[in-house]
Structure formats: C-alpha cells, structure tokens
Coordinates of C-alpha atoms in Angstrom, one line a residue:
M2 CA -18.2 4.0 -7.3
E3 CA -21.9 3.1 -7.2
H4 CA -21.8 1.6 -3.7
V5 CA -19.3 3.9 -2.2
V6 CA -21.6 5.3 0.4
L7 CA -22.7 1.8 1.5
E8 CA -19.1 0.7 1.8
L9 CA -18.3 3.8 3.8
G10 CA -21.2 3.0 6.1
L11 CA -19.9 -0.6 6.5
A12 CA -16.4 0.7 7.3
V13 CA -17.8 3.0 10.0
A14 CA -20.0 0.2 11.5
L15 CA -16.9 -2.1 11.7
I16 CA -14.9 0.7 13.4
A17 CA -17.7 1.4 15.9
L18 CA -17.9 -2.4 16.7
A19 CA -14.2 -2.5 17.2
G20 CA -14.4 0.5 19.5
L21 CA -17.2 -1.0 21.5
L22 CA -15.2 -4.2 21.9
S23 CA -12.1 -2.4 23.1
T24 CA -14.1 -0.3 25.6
K25 CA -15.6 -3.6 26.9
L26 CA -12.2 -5.0 27.3
R27 CA -10.7 -1.7 28.7
F28 CA -8.0 -1.8 26.1
S29 CA -6.6 0.9 23.7
V30 CA -8.9 1.3 20.7
I31 CA -6.0 1.8 18.2
P32 CA -5.0 -1.9 17.8
F33 CA -8.7 -2.8 17.4
Y34 CA -9.2 -0.3 14.6
I35 CA -6.1 -1.6 12.9
L36 CA -6.9 -5.3 13.3
V37 CA -10.5 -4.8 12.0
G38 CA -9.0 -3.1 8.9
M39 CA -6.7 -6.1 8.4
A40 CA -9.6 -8.5 8.8
V41 CA -11.4 -7.1 5.8
G42 CA -9.9 -5.4 2.7
P43 CA -9.1 -6.9 -0.8
H44 CA -9.0 -10.6 0.5
A45 CA -12.3 -10.4 2.3
P46 CA -15.5 -12.1 0.9
K47 CA -18.4 -10.3 -0.6
F48 CA -22.0 -10.8 0.4
G49 CA -24.4 -9.4 -2.2
N50 CA -24.2 -5.6 -2.0
F51 CA -22.3 -5.8 1.2
D52 CA -18.7 -5.6 -0.1
F53 CA -16.1 -5.9 2.7
R54 CA -13.2 -5.6 0.2
F55 CA -13.8 -1.9 0.1
I56 CA -12.7 -1.7 -3.6
H57 CA -15.0 1.2 -4.6
S58 CA -14.4 3.2 -1.4
A59 CA -10.7 2.5 -1.1
E60 CA -9.5 5.9 -2.3
L61 CA -12.1 7.8 -0.2
I62 CA -11.3 5.9 3.0
E63 CA -7.6 6.6 2.4
L64 CA -8.3 10.3 2.0
L65 CA -10.5 10.4 5.1
G66 CA -7.6 8.6 6.9
R67 CA -5.2 11.3 5.9
L68 CA -7.5 13.9 7.2
G69 CA -7.5 11.9 10.4
V70 CA -3.8 12.3 10.8
L71 CA -4.1 16.1 10.2
F72 CA -6.8 16.4 12.9
L73 CA -4.8 14.4 15.4
L74 CA -1.7 16.5 15.0
F75 CA -3.6 19.7 14.8
Y76 CA -5.3 18.9 18.1
L77 CA -2.1 17.9 19.7
G78 CA -0.6 21.3 18.7
L79 CA -3.7 23.1 20.2
E80 CA -2.8 21.3 23.5
F81 CA 0.6 22.7 23.4
S82 CA 2.0 26.2 22.6
V83 CA 4.8 27.8 20.5
G84 CA 6.1 29.5 23.6
R85 CA 6.8 26.2 25.5
L86 CA 8.4 24.8 22.4
I87 CA 10.8 27.7 21.9
K88 CA 11.9 27.5 25.6
A89 CA 12.7 23.9 25.2
G90 CA 14.5 24.4 21.8
K91 CA 18.0 23.3 22.9
S92 CA 16.9 20.2 24.9
I93 CA 14.7 19.2 22.0
A94 CA 17.5 19.4 19.6
I95 CA 19.7 17.3 21.8
G96 CA 17.0 14.8 22.6
G97 CA 16.0 14.5 19.0
T98 CA 19.6 13.9 17.9
I99 CA 20.0 11.2 20.6
Y100 CA 16.8 9.5 19.5
I101 CA 17.6 9.4 15.7
V102 CA 21.3 8.4 16.2
I103 CA 20.5 5.5 18.5
N104 CA 17.6 4.1 16.5
F105 CA 19.2 4.6 13.1
T106 CA 22.4 3.0 14.1
L107 CA 20.6 0.0 15.6
G108 CA 18.6 -0.3 12.4
L109 CA 21.8 -0.3 10.3
L110 CA 23.4 -2.9 12.6
F111 CA 20.2 -5.1 12.5
G112 CA 20.0 -5.0 8.7
F113 CA 23.7 -5.9 8.2
G114 CA 23.4 -8.6 10.9
A115 CA 20.5 -10.1 9.0
G116 CA 22.7 -10.4 5.9
L117 CA 20.8 -8.0 3.7
P118 CA 22.3 -5.9 0.9
L119 CA 23.2 -2.2 1.5
Q120 CA 20.0 -0.6 -0.1
E121 CA 17.7 -3.0 1.9
V122 CA 19.6 -2.2 5.0
L123 CA 19.1 1.5 4.5
I124 CA 15.4 1.0 4.0
I125 CA 15.2 -1.0 7.2
A126 CA 17.1 1.6 9.2
G127 CA 14.7 4.2 7.9
I128 CA 11.6 2.1 8.8
T129 CA 12.9 1.5 12.3
S130 CA 14.0 5.1 13.0
I131 CA 10.7 7.1 12.5
S132 CA 7.9 6.9 15.0
S133 CA 4.2 7.4 14.2
S134 CA 3.0 10.9 14.8
A135 CA -0.6 9.9 14.5
I136 CA -0.4 7.1 17.0
V137 CA 1.7 9.1 19.5
A138 CA -0.7 12.0 19.2
K139 CA -3.8 9.8 19.7
V140 CA -2.2 8.1 22.8
L141 CA -1.2 11.3 24.4
V142 CA -4.7 12.8 24.0
D143 CA -6.6 9.6 25.0
L144 CA -4.4 9.2 28.2
K145 CA -4.7 13.0 28.9
R146 CA -0.9 13.4 29.1
T147 CA -0.7 16.5 27.0
A148 CA 0.2 18.6 30.0
N149 CA 2.9 16.2 31.3
A150 CA 6.4 17.5 31.6
E151 CA 7.8 14.9 29.1
T152 CA 5.2 15.8 26.4
E153 CA 7.3 18.8 25.4
M154 CA 10.2 16.6 24.6
I155 CA 8.0 14.0 22.8
L156 CA 6.5 16.7 20.5
G157 CA 10.0 18.1 19.9
I158 CA 11.3 14.6 18.9
I159 CA 8.3 14.2 16.5
M160 CA 9.3 17.5 14.8
F161 CA 12.9 16.6 14.8
E162 CA 12.1 13.3 13.1
D163 CA 10.3 15.1 10.3
I164 CA 13.4 17.0 9.5
F165 CA 15.4 13.8 9.4
L166 CA 12.7 12.2 7.3
A167 CA 12.8 14.9 4.7
V168 CA 16.6 14.5 4.4
Y169 CA 16.5 10.7 4.5
I170 CA 13.9 10.3 1.9
S171 CA 15.9 12.6 -0.4
V172 CA 18.9 10.4 0.1
L173 CA 17.0 7.1 -0.4
S174 CA 15.2 8.3 -3.4
G175 CA 18.5 9.1 -5.0
L176 CA 20.1 5.8 -4.0
V177 CA 17.2 3.5 -4.6
L178 CA 15.3 5.1 -7.5
S179 CA 17.9 6.8 -9.6
G180 CA 21.2 5.2 -8.3
A181 CA 22.7 8.6 -7.5
S182 CA 22.4 11.2 -4.8
S183 CA 23.3 14.8 -4.7
I184 CA 24.8 16.2 -1.4
G185 CA 23.6 19.7 -2.3
G186 CA 20.1 18.5 -2.9
V187 CA 20.1 16.7 0.5
L188 CA 21.4 19.8 2.3
L189 CA 18.8 22.0 0.5
S190 CA 15.9 19.7 1.6
A191 CA 17.1 19.8 5.2
A192 CA 17.5 23.6 5.1
I193 CA 14.1 24.1 3.5
A194 CA 12.3 21.8 6.1
L195 CA 14.0 23.4 9.1
G196 CA 13.7 27.0 7.7
Y197 CA 10.1 26.5 7.0
M198 CA 9.2 25.3 10.4
L199 CA 11.2 28.1 12.1
L200 CA 9.7 30.8 9.8
F201 CA 6.2 29.5 10.4
I202 CA 6.6 29.6 14.1
V203 CA 8.1 33.1 14.1
V204 CA 5.6 34.6 11.7
G205 CA 2.7 32.8 13.5
R206 CA 3.7 34.5 16.8
K207 CA 4.0 37.9 15.1
A208 CA 0.5 37.4 13.5
L209 CA -1.3 36.6 16.7
P210 CA -3.2 40.0 16.9
L211 CA -4.3 39.5 13.3
L212 CA -5.4 35.9 13.9
N213 CA -7.4 37.0 16.9
K214 CA -9.2 39.5 14.8
L215 CA -9.7 37.2 11.8
F216 CA -11.2 34.4 13.8
N217 CA -13.5 36.7 15.8
I218 CA -16.5 35.1 13.9
R219 CA -19.9 34.7 15.6
S220 CA -21.2 31.9 13.4
N221 CA -19.7 28.4 14.4
E222 CA -20.2 27.3 10.8
L223 CA -18.1 30.1 9.3
F224 CA -15.6 29.9 12.2
L225 CA -15.0 26.2 11.5
L226 CA -14.7 26.8 7.8
A227 CA -12.0 29.4 8.4
V228 CA -10.1 27.1 10.7
F229 CA -10.4 24.1 8.3
A230 CA -9.2 26.3 5.5
L231 CA -6.1 27.4 7.3
L232 CA -5.4 23.8 8.5
F233 CA -5.7 22.2 5.0
I234 CA -3.9 24.9 3.1
V235 CA -0.9 24.9 5.5
A236 CA -0.8 21.1 5.6
G237 CA -1.1 20.8 1.8
F238 CA 1.5 23.5 1.2
S239 CA 3.9 21.9 3.6
E240 CA 3.9 18.7 1.6
T241 CA 4.7 20.6 -1.6
I242 CA 8.1 21.6 0.0
H243 CA 8.7 18.0 1.4
V244 CA 7.7 18.7 5.0
A245 CA 5.1 16.1 6.1
E246 CA 1.5 17.5 5.9
A247 CA 1.0 16.2 9.4
I248 CA 3.8 18.4 10.7
G249 CA 2.1 21.3 8.9
A250 CA -1.1 20.6 10.8
L251 CA 0.9 20.5 14.0
L252 CA 2.4 23.9 13.3
V253 CA -1.1 25.4 12.7
G254 CA -2.3 23.9 16.0
L255 CA 0.8 25.3 17.8
V256 CA 0.2 28.8 16.5
L257 CA -3.6 28.8 17.1
A258 CA -3.0 27.5 20.7
E259 CA -1.8 31.0 21.6
T260 CA -4.8 32.8 20.2
E261 CA -7.8 33.8 22.4
H262 CA -10.0 31.4 20.3
M263 CA -8.1 28.2 21.4
K264 CA -10.8 26.8 23.6
R265 CA -13.5 27.3 21.1
I266 CA -11.4 25.6 18.3
E267 CA -10.6 22.8 20.7
H268 CA -14.3 22.2 21.5
L269 CA -15.5 22.3 17.9
I270 CA -12.7 20.2 16.5
L271 CA -13.0 17.3 18.9
P272 CA -15.7 15.2 17.0
F273 CA -13.7 15.6 13.7
R274 CA -10.5 14.4 15.5
D275 CA -12.2 11.3 16.9
F276 CA -14.1 10.4 13.7
F277 CA -11.3 10.9 11.1
G278 CA -8.7 9.6 13.5
A279 CA -10.5 6.3 13.8
L280 CA -10.8 6.1 10.0
F281 CA -7.0 6.6 9.7
F282 CA -6.2 3.5 11.8
F283 CA -8.8 1.5 10.0
S284 CA -7.4 2.5 6.6
F285 CA -3.9 1.7 7.8
G286 CA -5.2 -1.9 8.7
L287 CA -6.7 -2.2 5.1
T288 CA -3.2 -1.8 3.6
I289 CA -1.9 -4.9 5.5
D290 CA -2.6 -8.3 3.9
P291 CA -2.4 -10.8 6.8
F292 CA -1.7 -13.7 4.4
S293 CA 1.6 -12.1 3.2
L294 CA 3.2 -11.7 6.7
G295 CA 4.4 -15.3 7.3
G296 CA 7.8 -15.1 5.8
A297 CA 8.9 -12.0 7.7
V298 CA 7.9 -13.1 11.2
W299 CA 11.4 -13.6 12.7
L300 CA 12.9 -10.6 11.0
S301 CA 10.1 -8.4 12.3
L302 CA 10.3 -9.8 15.8
G303 CA 14.0 -9.2 15.9
A304 CA 13.5 -5.6 14.7
V305 CA 10.8 -5.0 17.3
V306 CA 13.1 -6.1 20.1
I307 CA 15.9 -3.8 18.9
T308 CA 13.4 -0.9 18.6
L309 CA 12.0 -1.4 22.1
I310 CA 15.5 -1.4 23.6
G311 CA 16.7 1.5 21.5
N312 CA 13.7 3.7 22.2
Y313 CA 13.8 3.1 25.9
V314 CA 17.5 4.0 26.1
A315 CA 17.0 7.0 23.8
G316 CA 14.1 8.2 25.9
M317 CA 16.1 7.9 29.1
L318 CA 19.0 9.8 27.7
A319 CA 16.8 12.4 26.0
G320 CA 14.9 13.0 29.2
R321 CA 18.1 13.2 31.3
S322 CA 19.5 15.8 28.9
A323 CA 16.4 17.9 29.6
G324 CA 16.6 17.5 33.3
L325 CA 13.5 15.2 33.5
S326 CA 13.0 12.6 36.2
P327 CA 13.7 8.9 35.3
K328 CA 9.9 8.2 35.3
A329 CA 9.2 11.0 32.9
S330 CA 12.2 10.0 30.7
S331 CA 10.8 6.4 30.7
N332 CA 7.5 7.7 29.5
I333 CA 9.3 9.3 26.5
G334 CA 10.8 6.0 25.4
L335 CA 7.6 4.1 25.8
T336 CA 5.4 6.7 24.1
I337 CA 7.3 7.1 20.9
V338 CA 7.8 3.4 20.3
S339 CA 4.9 3.2 17.9
R340 CA 5.7 3.0 14.2
G341 CA 3.2 3.8 11.5
E342 CA 2.6 5.9 8.4
F343 CA 6.2 7.1 7.9
S344 CA 7.7 3.6 8.1
I345 CA 5.2 2.4 5.4
I346 CA 6.2 5.4 3.2
I347 CA 9.8 4.4 3.4
A348 CA 9.0 0.7 2.8
N349 CA 7.0 1.7 -0.3
L350 CA 10.1 3.5 -1.6
G351 CA 11.9 0.1 -1.5
K352 CA 9.1 -1.5 -3.4
A353 CA 9.2 1.2 -6.0
G354 CA 13.0 0.7 -6.4
G355 CA 12.5 -3.1 -7.0
L356 CA 14.3 -4.2 -3.8
L357 CA 13.8 -7.5 -2.1
P358 CA 10.1 -8.4 -1.7
I359 CA 10.5 -9.3 2.0
L360 CA 10.6 -5.5 2.8
Q361 CA 6.8 -5.2 2.4
P362 CA 5.7 -8.0 4.7
F363 CA 8.5 -7.1 7.1
S364 CA 7.4 -3.5 7.4
A365 CA 3.7 -4.4 7.7
L366 CA 4.3 -6.9 10.4
Y367 CA 6.8 -4.7 12.2
V368 CA 4.5 -1.6 12.1
L369 CA 1.5 -3.7 13.2
I370 CA 3.3 -5.2 16.2
L371 CA 4.6 -1.7 17.4
A372 CA 1.2 -0.1 16.7
I373 CA -0.3 -2.5 19.1
L374 CA 2.5 -2.5 21.7
G375 CA 3.1 1.3 21.6
P376 CA -0.3 2.3 23.1
L377 CA -0.2 -0.6 25.5
L378 CA 3.3 0.3 26.8
T379 CA 2.3 3.9 27.1
K380 CA -0.8 3.1 29.1
E381 CA 1.1 0.7 31.4
S382 CA 4.2 2.9 31.5
K383 CA 3.9 3.2 35.3
H384 CA 4.2 -0.5 35.8
V385 CA 6.9 -0.9 33.2
Y386 CA 8.9 1.8 35.0
N387 CA 8.4 0.2 38.4
F388 CA 9.6 -3.1 37.1
L389 CA 12.7 -1.7 35.5
N390 CA 13.3 0.5 38.5
R391 CA 13.5 -2.5 40.7
I392 CA 16.2 -4.0 38.5
F393 CA 18.3 -1.0 37.5
K394 CA 17.7 1.3 40.6
L395 CA 16.8 4.2 38.4
D396 CA 15.3 6.4 41.1
R397 CA 18.2 5.8 43.5
N398 CA 20.8 6.7 40.9
Y399 CA 18.9 9.8 40.0
K400 CA 18.7 11.0 43.6
K401 CA 22.5 10.3 44.0
Q402 CA 23.2 12.5 40.9
L403 CA 20.9 15.3 42.3
A404 CA 22.6 15.2 45.6
A405 CA 26.1 15.4 44.0
K406 CA 25.0 18.4 41.8
T407 CA 23.6 20.1 44.9
E408 CA 26.9 19.5 46.8
V409 CA 29.0 20.9 43.8
K410 CA 26.8 24.1 43.8
R411 CA 27.2 24.5 47.5
V412 CA 31.0 24.2 47.3
E413 CA 31.1 26.7 44.4
D414 CA 28.7 29.2 46.0
P415 CA 29.0 28.9 49.9
S416 CA 26.8 31.8 50.4

C-alpha cells in the first residue's frame, strides 16, 4: 500500500486524459473511461514507481467506484420526486414487467440456441435482462433528459429490475451454488425488497417536515456531512436486506427531492457525482482483461443483437402502455440498453459455481459493447427514431390509433 496515493493520482490523470479526448471528439465520456481502464490494469507494464497495474490501489479504486454509483443514482433521484413516481405506479409496474419478460425470455432462447447447459443458460438470461443503473443515470444527467416524459418510466423500470434482481439472485444462488432452491426463500426475498422500497417512500414522505428541520444547517460542511451520512447509511442498510445499495441511494434522492433543501443538495453534490462517477467507469474497465475476450466474440455479438431488438420492442410497448408518444417510447428502449455492474455480479455467480469458463469473457465483452453502444444510441436517439419511423411508419400508426380512440369517445359521449 506504500504507493497507493501515487497510483490513485495516475488513475485520475488517465481518467482526465480520457475525458479530454472524448470532449475533443464530441463523444460520450463513458466508453472512454471504460476503455482507458481496460488499457491498464494487471496486464499493463510497470515503469519504476509508476505502476499502471494498480495492484496496491485496486481495492481503494473499487470502493471509490462503488461510491460513484451511489452518487449517480442519488443525483438522479434528486432530479425526480416521489410524487411523480407514485402517480406513475401502475404504468411503471406494467412497463417493468414487459421489459423483464421480453429480455429474460430472449436471454433463455439465446442460451438454449447456443447449446449451453441449463445453469449457464440461466446465468446468460440474467446477464442480458438487467440494465446498468449507473450508466443510465449518467447518460440521463449528461444529456439533460431528467425532465423528459419518458424518464419517469425509465426510473420505474430500473427500480422494477432491482426487485427482479433480488429474486433472481436468490434463485440462482440456490441452483448454482448449493444445488437447491427454496420457493419460500425466493418469495420472502421479493417481498422484503418490494416492502422495503414502498415503506421507505411512504415513511420518507411523512417525514418531510422533520427532514426540512434536520437539514436546516447553516454550515455547508456540516450540511454535506449530514446528507452523506443519510445516503451511505441507507444505501449500506439496503444491501444488508438484499436490495442493491444503488437503489437505496436512489430512494434517498427521491425523498430529499421533495424537501426545501433540494437545490442546495443538488448544487453541493455535483462535483462528487462527477468525480466518483468517473472512477466507477474506470474501475469497471480495470476488471476487464482484453486478452481474455477472443473466444467469446461471436457469442457476445449475438447476445448484443438480441438485446438491442428486445430492448427496443420492450421500450415501445412499455411507453405505449403509459400513453407516451412513439418517440418517447423509442427513447426508453434506447436509454436502458446499457449493461454493467449487475450483469457482472450475475456472471461472477457463475464463476463461483464452477460453470463454463466462457461466461466470464462473454459477460465482459457483452457488457463492454453495450456500455459503449448504450450512451451512443441514447445520444443519437432522435436519428435512430427517424430512421426506424421511415421504415415502420411509427408516427402514422400512432396518429391513427389516437384518432380511433377520439372517435370511440365521441360516439360513447356525444355531448
């Protein structure tokens, strides 16, 4: 640990260079952060005291990266509000179900089609079903789309995925690690995750007057300490009951968004979000060994194609169920296409269970491709939609449906 500060400085310098390059090329910074992380790591050379393998600082960079996910989701929660989430409860449940069913089914079919055994198929279906909260949050904030109509649905799907993740990891752990699974245990995990989120939101709303009073602190230093304490305690506690810590951070943001201190928190938290968020994507790149990816290229590319199609269809259906326009629905499918931290967690479960070694390079390459494509597709969503609209006449069909509904209402209520 003697050179840990120097290594951290090198990591930050590499991230800054990657950010400058992406700005110069007018491209999303996320792929650059990931790629520069991949370019160094355990396989990189060492030049005297300049160690680009980041051996001594690996744990610290990983921890800072985890904090980055918390800040990204917390900030996203601040941009939203519990009130809006509650109003959209039904459409979010429908949209989330559509998203999970389509992507999970496609993952199963893809795994069986590739001739893999059942346990490996279940791992692949899990990897392809869960989008990256961190990347989605970063993209929404960077592109200033937090106030868009479809963002409500996107956030809802992220939360819905977390409930599914809690249940699915319980099932997989039983099947892969112990060879058995308890239905009661699975149901209990789902009930705890869902109950915890609902309880937090309800209690949070009731506690707004108290929160307004507690955070009425003149000193910025003490104010930030109080906010950080609440954020880390809730996120950490969430993990202890099998709800992702990132979702805990999102819940805190959602509740604090309704306090009278929201603008002050948002202003003070911004530098932390950017710094730690960049470290998260860099640390993610560090976990990927580029020399191990060769054998999984075609399998990964096939899964990427399936995911792109499944996400777009799911986004269109979810958006339609909520009454959104085809363009907004298209944005849903293109925004949540990124895969990241949760897919890696599921892949590591397969590794711990001694399943086929190809799962590791498959998941790394699959996640890397979608982590690059996701922000790009989101940024260019307007052009993607215009292209698909020319082929499938999405706008024209939508206007026909609206006209038909208006006519039905007119007939039912002539007045």
